[in-house]
mmCIF file of C-alpha atoms and ligand atoms in Angstrom:
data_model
loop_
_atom_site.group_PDB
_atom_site.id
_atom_site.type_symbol
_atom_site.label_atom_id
_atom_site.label_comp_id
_atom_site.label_asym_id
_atom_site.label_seq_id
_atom_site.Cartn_x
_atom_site.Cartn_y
_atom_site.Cartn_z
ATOM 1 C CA UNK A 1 -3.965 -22.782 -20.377
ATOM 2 C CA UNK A 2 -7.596 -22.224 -18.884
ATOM 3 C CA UNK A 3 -7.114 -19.005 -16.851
ATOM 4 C CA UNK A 4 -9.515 -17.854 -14.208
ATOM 5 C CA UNK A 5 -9.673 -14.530 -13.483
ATOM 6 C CA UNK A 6 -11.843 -13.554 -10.199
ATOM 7 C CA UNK A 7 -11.119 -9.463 -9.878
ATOM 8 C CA UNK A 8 -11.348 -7.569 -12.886
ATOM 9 C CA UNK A 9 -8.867 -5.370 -14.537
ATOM 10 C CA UNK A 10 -7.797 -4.066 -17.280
ATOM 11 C CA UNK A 11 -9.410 -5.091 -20.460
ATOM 12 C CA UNK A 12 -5.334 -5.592 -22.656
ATOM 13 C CA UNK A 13 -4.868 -8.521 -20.140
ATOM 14 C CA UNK A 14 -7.619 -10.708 -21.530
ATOM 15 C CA UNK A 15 -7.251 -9.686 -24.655
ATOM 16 C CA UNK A 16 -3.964 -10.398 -25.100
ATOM 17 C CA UNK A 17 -4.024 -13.468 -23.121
ATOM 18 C CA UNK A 18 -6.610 -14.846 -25.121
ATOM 19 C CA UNK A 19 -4.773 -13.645 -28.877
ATOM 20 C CA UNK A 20 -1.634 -15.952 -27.459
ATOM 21 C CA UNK A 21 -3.875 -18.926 -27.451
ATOM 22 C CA UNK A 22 -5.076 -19.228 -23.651
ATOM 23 C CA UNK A 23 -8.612 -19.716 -22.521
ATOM 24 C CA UNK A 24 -9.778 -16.770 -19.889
ATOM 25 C CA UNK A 25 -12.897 -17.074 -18.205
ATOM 26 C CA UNK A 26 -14.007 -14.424 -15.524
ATOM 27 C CA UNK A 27 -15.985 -14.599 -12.650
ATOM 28 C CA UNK A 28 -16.133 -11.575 -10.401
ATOM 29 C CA UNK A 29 -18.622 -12.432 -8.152
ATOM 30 C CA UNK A 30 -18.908 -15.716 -7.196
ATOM 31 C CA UNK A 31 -18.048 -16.727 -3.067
ATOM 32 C CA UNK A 32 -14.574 -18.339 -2.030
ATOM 33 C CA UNK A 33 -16.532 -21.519 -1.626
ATOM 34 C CA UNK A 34 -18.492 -21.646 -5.253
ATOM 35 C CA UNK A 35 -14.429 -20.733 -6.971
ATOM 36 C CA UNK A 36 -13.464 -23.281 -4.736
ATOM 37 C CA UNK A 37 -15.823 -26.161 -6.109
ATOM 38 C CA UNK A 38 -14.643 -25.269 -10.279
ATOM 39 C CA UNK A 39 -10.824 -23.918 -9.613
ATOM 40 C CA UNK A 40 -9.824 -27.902 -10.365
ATOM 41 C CA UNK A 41 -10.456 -27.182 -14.072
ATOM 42 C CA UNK A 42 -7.945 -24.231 -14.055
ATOM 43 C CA UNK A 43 -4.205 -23.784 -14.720
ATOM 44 C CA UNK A 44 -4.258 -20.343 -14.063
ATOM 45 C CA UNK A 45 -5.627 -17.893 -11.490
ATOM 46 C CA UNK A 46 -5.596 -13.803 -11.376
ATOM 47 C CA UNK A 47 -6.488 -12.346 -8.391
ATOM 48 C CA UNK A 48 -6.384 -8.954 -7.038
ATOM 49 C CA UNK A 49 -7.147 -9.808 -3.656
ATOM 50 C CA UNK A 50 -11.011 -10.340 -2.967
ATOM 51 C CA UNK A 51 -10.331 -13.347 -1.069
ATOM 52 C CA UNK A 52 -7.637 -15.035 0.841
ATOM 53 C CA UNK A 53 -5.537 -17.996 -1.386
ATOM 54 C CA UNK A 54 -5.254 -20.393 1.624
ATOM 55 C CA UNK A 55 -4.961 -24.161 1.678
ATOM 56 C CA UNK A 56 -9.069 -24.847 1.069
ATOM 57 C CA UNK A 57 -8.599 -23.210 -1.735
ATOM 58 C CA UNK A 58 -4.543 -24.625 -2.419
ATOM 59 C CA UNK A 59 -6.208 -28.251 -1.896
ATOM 60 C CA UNK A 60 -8.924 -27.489 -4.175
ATOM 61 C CA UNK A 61 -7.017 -26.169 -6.860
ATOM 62 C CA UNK A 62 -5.904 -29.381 -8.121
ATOM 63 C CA UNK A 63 -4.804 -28.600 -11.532
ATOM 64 C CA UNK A 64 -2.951 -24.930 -10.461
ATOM 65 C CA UNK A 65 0.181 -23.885 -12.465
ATOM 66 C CA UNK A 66 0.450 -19.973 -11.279
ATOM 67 C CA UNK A 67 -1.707 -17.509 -9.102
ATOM 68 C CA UNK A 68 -1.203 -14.085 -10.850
ATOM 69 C CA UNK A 69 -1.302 -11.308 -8.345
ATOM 70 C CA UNK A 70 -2.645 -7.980 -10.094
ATOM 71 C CA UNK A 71 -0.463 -5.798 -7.353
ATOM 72 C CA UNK A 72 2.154 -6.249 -4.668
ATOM 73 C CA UNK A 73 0.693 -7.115 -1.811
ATOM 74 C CA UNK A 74 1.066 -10.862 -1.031
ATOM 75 C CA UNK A 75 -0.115 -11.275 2.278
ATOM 76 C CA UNK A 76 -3.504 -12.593 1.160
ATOM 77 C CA UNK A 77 -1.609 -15.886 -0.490
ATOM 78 C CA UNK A 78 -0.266 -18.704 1.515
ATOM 79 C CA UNK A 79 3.136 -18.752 -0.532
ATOM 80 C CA UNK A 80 4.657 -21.297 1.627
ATOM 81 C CA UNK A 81 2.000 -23.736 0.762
ATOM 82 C CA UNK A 82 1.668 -22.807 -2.426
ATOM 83 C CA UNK A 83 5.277 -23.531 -3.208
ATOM 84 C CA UNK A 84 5.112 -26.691 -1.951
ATOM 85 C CA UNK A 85 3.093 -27.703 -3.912
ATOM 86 C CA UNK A 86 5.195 -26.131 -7.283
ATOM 87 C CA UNK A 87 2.520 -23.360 -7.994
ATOM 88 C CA UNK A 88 4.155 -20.386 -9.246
ATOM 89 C CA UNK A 89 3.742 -17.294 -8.384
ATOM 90 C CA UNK A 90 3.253 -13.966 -10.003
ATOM 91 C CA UNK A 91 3.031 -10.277 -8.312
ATOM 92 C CA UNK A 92 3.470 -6.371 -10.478
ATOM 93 C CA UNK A 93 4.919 -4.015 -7.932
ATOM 94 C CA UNK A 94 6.614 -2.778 -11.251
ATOM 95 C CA UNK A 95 2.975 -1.596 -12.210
ATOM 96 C CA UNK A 96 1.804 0.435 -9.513
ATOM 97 C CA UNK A 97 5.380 1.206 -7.799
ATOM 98 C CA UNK A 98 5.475 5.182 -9.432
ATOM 99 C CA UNK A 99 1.740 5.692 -8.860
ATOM 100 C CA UNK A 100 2.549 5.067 -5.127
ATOM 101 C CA UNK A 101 5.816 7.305 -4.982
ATOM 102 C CA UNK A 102 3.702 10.095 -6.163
ATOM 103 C CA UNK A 103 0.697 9.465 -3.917
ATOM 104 C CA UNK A 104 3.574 9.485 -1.255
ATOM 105 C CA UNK A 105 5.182 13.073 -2.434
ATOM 106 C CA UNK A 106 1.753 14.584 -3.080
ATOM 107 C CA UNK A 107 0.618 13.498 0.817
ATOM 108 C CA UNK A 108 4.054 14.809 1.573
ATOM 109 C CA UNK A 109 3.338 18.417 0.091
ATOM 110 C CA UNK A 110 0.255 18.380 1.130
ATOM 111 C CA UNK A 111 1.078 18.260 4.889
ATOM 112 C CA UNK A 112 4.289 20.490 4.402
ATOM 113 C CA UNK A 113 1.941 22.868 2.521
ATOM 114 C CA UNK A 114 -1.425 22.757 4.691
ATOM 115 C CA UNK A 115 -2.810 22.609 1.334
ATOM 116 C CA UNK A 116 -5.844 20.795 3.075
ATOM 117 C CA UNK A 117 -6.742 23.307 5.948
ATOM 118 C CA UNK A 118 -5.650 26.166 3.826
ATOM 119 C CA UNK A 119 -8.254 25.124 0.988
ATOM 120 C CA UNK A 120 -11.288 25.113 3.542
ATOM 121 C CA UNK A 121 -10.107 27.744 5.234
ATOM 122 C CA UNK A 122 -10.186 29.837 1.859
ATOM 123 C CA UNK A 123 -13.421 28.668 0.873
ATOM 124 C CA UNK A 124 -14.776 29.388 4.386
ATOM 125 C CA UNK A 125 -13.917 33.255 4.013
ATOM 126 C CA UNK A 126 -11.137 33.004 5.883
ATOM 127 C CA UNK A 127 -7.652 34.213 4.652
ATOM 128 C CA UNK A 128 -5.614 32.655 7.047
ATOM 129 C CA UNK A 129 -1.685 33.314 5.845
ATOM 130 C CA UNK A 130 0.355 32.800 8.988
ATOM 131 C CA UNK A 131 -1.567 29.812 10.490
ATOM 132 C CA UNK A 132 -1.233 28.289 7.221
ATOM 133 C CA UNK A 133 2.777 28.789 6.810
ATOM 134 C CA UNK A 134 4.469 25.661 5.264
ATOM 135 C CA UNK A 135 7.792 23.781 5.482
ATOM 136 C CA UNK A 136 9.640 22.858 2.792
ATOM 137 C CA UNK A 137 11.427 19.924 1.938
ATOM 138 C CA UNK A 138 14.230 21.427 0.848
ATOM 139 C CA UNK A 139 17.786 20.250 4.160
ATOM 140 C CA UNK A 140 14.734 18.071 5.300
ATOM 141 C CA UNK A 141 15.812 14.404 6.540
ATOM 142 C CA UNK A 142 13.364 11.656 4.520
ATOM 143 C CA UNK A 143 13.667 8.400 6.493
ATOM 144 C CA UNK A 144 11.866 5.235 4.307
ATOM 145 C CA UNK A 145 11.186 1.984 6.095
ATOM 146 C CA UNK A 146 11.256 -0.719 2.922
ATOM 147 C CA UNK A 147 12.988 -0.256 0.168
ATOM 148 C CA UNK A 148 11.955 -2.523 -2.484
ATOM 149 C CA UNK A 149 9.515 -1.371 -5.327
ATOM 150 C CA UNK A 150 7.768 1.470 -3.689
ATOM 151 C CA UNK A 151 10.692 3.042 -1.721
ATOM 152 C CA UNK A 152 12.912 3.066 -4.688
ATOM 153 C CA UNK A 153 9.952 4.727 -6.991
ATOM 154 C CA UNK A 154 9.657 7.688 -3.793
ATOM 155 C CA UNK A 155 12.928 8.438 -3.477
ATOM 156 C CA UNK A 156 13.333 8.879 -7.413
ATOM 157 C CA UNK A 157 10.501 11.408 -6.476
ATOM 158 C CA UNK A 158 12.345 13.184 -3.876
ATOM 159 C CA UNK A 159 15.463 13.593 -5.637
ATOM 160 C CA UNK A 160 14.750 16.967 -6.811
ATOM 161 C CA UNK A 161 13.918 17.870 -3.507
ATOM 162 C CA UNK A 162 17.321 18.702 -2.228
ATOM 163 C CA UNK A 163 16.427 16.595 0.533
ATOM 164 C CA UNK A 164 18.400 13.667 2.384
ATOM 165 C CA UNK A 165 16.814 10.350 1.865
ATOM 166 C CA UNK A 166 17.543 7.428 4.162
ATOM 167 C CA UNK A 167 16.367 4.365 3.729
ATOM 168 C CA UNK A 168 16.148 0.990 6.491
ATOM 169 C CA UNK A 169 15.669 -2.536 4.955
ATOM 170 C CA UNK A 170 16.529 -5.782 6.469
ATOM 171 C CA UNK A 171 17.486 -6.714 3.412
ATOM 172 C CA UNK A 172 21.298 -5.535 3.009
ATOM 173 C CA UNK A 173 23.204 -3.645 0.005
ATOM 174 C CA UNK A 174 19.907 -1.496 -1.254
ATOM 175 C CA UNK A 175 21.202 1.710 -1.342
ATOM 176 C CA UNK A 176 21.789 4.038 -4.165
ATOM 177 C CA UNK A 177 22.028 7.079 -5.771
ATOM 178 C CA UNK A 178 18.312 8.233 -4.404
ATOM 179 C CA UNK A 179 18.960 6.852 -0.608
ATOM 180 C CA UNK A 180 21.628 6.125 1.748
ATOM 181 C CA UNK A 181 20.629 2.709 3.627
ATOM 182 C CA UNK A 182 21.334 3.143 7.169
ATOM 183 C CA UNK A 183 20.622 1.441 10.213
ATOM 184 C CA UNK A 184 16.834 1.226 12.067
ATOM 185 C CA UNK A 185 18.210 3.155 14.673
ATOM 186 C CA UNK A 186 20.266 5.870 12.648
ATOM 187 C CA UNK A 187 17.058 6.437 10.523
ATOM 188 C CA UNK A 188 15.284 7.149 13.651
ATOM 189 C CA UNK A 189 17.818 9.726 14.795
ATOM 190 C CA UNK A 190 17.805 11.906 11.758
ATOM 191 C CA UNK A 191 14.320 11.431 9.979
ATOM 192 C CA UNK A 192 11.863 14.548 10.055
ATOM 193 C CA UNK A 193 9.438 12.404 7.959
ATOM 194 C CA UNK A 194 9.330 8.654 8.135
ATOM 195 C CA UNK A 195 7.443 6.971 4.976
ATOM 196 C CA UNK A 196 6.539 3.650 5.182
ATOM 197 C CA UNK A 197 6.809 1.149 2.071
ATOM 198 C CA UNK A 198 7.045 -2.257 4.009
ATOM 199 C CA UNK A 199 4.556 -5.535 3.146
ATOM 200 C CA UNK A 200 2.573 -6.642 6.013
ATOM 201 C CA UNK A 201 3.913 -9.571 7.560
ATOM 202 C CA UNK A 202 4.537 -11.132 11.225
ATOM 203 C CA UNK A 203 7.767 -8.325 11.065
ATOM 204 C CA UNK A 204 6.049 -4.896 10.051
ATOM 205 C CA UNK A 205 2.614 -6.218 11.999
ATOM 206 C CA UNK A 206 2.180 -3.348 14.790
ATOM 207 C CA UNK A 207 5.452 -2.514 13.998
ATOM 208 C CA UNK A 208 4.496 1.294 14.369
ATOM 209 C CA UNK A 209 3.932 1.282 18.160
ATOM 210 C CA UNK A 210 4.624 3.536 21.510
ATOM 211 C CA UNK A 211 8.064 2.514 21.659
ATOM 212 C CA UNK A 212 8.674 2.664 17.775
ATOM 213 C CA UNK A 213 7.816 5.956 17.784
ATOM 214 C CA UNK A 214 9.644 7.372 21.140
ATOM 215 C CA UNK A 215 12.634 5.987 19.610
ATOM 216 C CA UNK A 216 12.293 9.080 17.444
ATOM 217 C CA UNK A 217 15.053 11.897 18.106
ATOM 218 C CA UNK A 218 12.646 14.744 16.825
ATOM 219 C CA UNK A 219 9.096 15.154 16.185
ATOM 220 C CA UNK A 220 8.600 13.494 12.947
ATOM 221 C CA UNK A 221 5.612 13.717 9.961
ATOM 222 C CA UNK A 222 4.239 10.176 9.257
ATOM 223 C CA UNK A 223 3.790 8.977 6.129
ATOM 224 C CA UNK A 224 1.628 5.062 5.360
ATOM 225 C CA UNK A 225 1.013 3.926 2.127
ATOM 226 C CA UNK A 226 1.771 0.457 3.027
ATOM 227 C CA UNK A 227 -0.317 -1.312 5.205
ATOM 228 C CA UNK A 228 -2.832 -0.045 7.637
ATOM 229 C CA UNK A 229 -2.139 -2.608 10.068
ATOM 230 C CA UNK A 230 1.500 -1.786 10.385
ATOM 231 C CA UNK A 231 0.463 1.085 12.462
ATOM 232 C CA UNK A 232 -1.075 1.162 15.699
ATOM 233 C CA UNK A 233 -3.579 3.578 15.200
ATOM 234 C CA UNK A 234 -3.684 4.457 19.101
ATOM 235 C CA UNK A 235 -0.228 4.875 19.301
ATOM 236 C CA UNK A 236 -0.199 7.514 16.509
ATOM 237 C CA UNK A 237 -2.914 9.556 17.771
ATOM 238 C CA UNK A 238 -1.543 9.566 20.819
ATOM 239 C CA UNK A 239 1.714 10.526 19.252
ATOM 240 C CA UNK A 240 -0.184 13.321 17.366
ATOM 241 C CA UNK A 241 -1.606 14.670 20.414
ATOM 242 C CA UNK A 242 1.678 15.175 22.014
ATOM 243 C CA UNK A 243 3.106 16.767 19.289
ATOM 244 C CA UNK A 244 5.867 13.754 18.539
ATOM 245 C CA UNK A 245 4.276 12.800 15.135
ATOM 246 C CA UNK A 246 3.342 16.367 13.228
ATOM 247 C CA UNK A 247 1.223 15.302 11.068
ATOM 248 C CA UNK A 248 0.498 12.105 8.974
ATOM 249 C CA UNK A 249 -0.480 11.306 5.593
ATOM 250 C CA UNK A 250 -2.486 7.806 5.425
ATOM 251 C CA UNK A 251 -3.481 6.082 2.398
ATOM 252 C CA UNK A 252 -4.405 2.930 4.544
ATOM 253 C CA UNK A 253 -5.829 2.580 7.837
ATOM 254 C CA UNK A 254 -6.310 -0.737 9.941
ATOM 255 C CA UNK A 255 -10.073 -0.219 9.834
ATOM 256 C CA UNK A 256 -10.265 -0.267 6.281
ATOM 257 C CA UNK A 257 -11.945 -2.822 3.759
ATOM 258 C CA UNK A 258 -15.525 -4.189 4.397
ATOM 259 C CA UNK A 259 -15.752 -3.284 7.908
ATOM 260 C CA UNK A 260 -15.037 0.812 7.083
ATOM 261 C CA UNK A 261 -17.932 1.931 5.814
ATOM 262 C CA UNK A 262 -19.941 0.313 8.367
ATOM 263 C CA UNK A 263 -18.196 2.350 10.919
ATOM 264 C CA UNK A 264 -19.759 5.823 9.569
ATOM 265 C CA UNK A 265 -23.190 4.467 9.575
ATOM 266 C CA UNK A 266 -22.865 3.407 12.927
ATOM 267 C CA UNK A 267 -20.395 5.862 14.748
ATOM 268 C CA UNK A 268 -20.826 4.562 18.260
ATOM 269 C CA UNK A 269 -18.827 1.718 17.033
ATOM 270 C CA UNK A 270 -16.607 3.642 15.300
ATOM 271 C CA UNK A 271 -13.204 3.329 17.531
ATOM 272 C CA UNK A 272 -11.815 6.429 19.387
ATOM 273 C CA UNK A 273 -8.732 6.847 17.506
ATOM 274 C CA UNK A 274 -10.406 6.728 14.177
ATOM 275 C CA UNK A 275 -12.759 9.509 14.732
ATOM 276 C CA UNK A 276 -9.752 11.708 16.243
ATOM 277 C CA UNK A 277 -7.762 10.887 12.667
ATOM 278 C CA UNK A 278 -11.227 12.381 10.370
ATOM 279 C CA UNK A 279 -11.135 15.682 12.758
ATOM 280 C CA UNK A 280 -7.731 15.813 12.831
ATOM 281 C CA UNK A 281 -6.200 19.127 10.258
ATOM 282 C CA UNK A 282 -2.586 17.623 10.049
ATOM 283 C CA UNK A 283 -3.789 14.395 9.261
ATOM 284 C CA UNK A 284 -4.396 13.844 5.079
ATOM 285 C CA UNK A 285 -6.922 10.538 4.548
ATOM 286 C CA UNK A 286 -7.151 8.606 0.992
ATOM 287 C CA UNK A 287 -8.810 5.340 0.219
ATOM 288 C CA UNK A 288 -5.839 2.801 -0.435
ATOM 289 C CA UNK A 289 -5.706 4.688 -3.814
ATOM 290 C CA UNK A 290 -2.038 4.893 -3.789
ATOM 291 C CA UNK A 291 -1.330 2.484 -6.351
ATOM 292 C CA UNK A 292 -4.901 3.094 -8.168
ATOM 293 C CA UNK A 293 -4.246 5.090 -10.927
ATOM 294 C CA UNK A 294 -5.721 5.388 -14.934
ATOM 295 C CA UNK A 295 -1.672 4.703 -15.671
ATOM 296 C CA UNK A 296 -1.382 1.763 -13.110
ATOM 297 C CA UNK A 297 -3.972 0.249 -14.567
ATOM 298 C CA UNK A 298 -2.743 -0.839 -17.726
ATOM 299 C CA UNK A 299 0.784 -1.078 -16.198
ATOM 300 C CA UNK A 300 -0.331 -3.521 -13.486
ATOM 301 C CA UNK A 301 -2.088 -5.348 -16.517
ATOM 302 C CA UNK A 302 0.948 -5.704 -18.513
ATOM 303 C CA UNK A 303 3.090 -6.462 -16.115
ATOM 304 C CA UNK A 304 1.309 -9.423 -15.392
ATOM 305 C CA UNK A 305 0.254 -10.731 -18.628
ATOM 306 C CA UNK A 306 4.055 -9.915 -19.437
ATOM 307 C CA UNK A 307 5.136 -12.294 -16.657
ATOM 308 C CA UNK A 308 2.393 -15.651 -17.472
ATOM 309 C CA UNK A 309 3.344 -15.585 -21.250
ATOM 310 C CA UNK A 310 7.401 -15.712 -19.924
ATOM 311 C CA UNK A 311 6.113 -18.774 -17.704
ATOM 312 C CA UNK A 312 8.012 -21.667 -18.623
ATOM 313 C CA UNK A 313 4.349 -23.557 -18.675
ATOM 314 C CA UNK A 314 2.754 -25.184 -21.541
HETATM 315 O O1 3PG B 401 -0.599 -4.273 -2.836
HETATM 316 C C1 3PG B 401 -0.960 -3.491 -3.718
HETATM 317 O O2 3PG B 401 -0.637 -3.617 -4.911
HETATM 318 C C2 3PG B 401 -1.830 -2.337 -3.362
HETATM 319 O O3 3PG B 401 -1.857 -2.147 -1.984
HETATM 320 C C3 3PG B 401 -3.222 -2.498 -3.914
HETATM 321 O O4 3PG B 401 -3.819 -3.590 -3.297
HETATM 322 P P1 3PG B 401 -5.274 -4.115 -3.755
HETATM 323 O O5 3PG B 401 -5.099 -4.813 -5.056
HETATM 324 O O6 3PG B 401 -5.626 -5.053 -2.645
HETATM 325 O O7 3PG B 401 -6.173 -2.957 -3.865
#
């Protein structure tokens, strides 16, 4: 097959993809519109997710047999459309699912341990013991909304935790020996830390709002390494003003991608709540680096290149 590639990634999935016969051509830079006018001479596409896969580009893609997804996101792909048309479609969750439950845990410790404050506290002069007391995880209730991929991989984490790990789906029967599925509304009466491992779609949109949160029993820590926009980012600084969220850990925030840095150079326009979250001590801030690791690299590579030489395609 002629396989475009338009994000790059780890070297093993060209290589190998090219020793079992297929023709790879890459093109990293080009606009939606310029991929657009040459995807008709391609069977294959591998994507990361510079641009959105809609119908223009579904239309255009004349000659498409698979769209390889180098992650697990899909909400940059119109799947409905592309099914309709018989494209097949390829994610790797499996490749960057244990990188992500150890981001979670280490933003977990982190909070529980005020390793953040404590360290600029220390290197401040300041030797700040009590202030900087931490929790431990230990009889704690873990509460994870999603439990596909990502869930599973943190609650294999948090088994030697000694801690109790729920977990909500709307999928049914997901439970195991790492988390006891329970219902939306149980989860929110026992959690002291809700982690969020959800895809972004119409369901999880906003779905961390005002009323989400009040519904709460206890003051909980917040955990996203999901999707940014699954969180209202108002509603959680409000919530970490009053004391009802404790703290939060975010790898992703609703302002990121190519509007973020733009906000910094220009912080009038930089909204309220985001400039309370970079002041905030209880709050720990990463770049959507969850999943972005030297290991999930090559994993997310194989997994895919696995997956198109098991496609039934010739
Ligand atoms: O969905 C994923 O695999 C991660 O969130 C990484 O997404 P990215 O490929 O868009 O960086």
């Amino acid at each position: 097959m002629r396989i475009l590639h338009i994000d790059s990634n780890h070297d093993l999935m060209i290589e190998q993809l090219q020793a079992a016969g297929h023709i790879n051509e890459e093109d990293y830079t080009s606009s939606k519109e310029e991929i657009e006018a040459k995807i008709e001479q391609y069977e294959g596409v591998v994507i990361r997710s510079r641009f959105k896969i809609d119908k223009q580009f579904l239309d255009a893609a004349t000659n498409l047999k698979f769209i390889a997804r180098v992650g697990a996101g899909l909400e940059s792909i119109d799947i409905p459309y592309a099914e309709s048309k018989g494209i097949a479609l390829i994610a790797a969750p499996e490749g960057n699912r244990n990188a992500v439950g150890e981001h979670a845990l280490g933003m977990l410790l982190m909070l529980f341990n005020k390793l953040k404050q404590a360290d600029a506290e220390v290197r401040a002069g300041q030797w700040n013991r009590e202030k900087n007391r931490g929790l431990e995880l230990e009889g704690k209730t873990v509460g994870l909304i999603g439990y596909g991929n990502m869930g599973n991989a943190f609650s294999k984490k948090l088994k030697g935790f000694d801690c109790e790990v729920l977990c909500y789906d709307i999928r049914p029967n997901l439970g195991n020996e790492n988390a006891t599925q329970v219902s939306l509304e149980e989860l929110q009466q026992r959690a002291d830390v809700l982690s969020l491992h959800t895809p972004w779609t119409p369901l999880t949109d906003k779905m961390v709002d005002t009323e989400f949160i009040n519904g709460f029993k206890k003051p909980f820590w917040l955990i996203n390494t999901a999707r940014g926009k699954s969180v209202v980012t108002e509603a959680l600084t409000n919530a970490l003003k009053s004391g009802k969220i404790l703290g939060a850990g975010l790898d992703v925030l609703e302002y990121e991608k190519l509007s973020f840095e733009n906000l910094f150079t220009d912080t009038e326009q930089m909204p309220e709540p985001l400039q309370y979250l970079i002041q905030a001590e209880n709050v720990v801030l990463t770049p959507h680096i969850a999943g972005w690791t030297v290991e999930s690299k090559i994993k997310l590579a194989q997994t895919i290149v696995d997956k198109i030489l098991a496609l039934a395609i010739k």
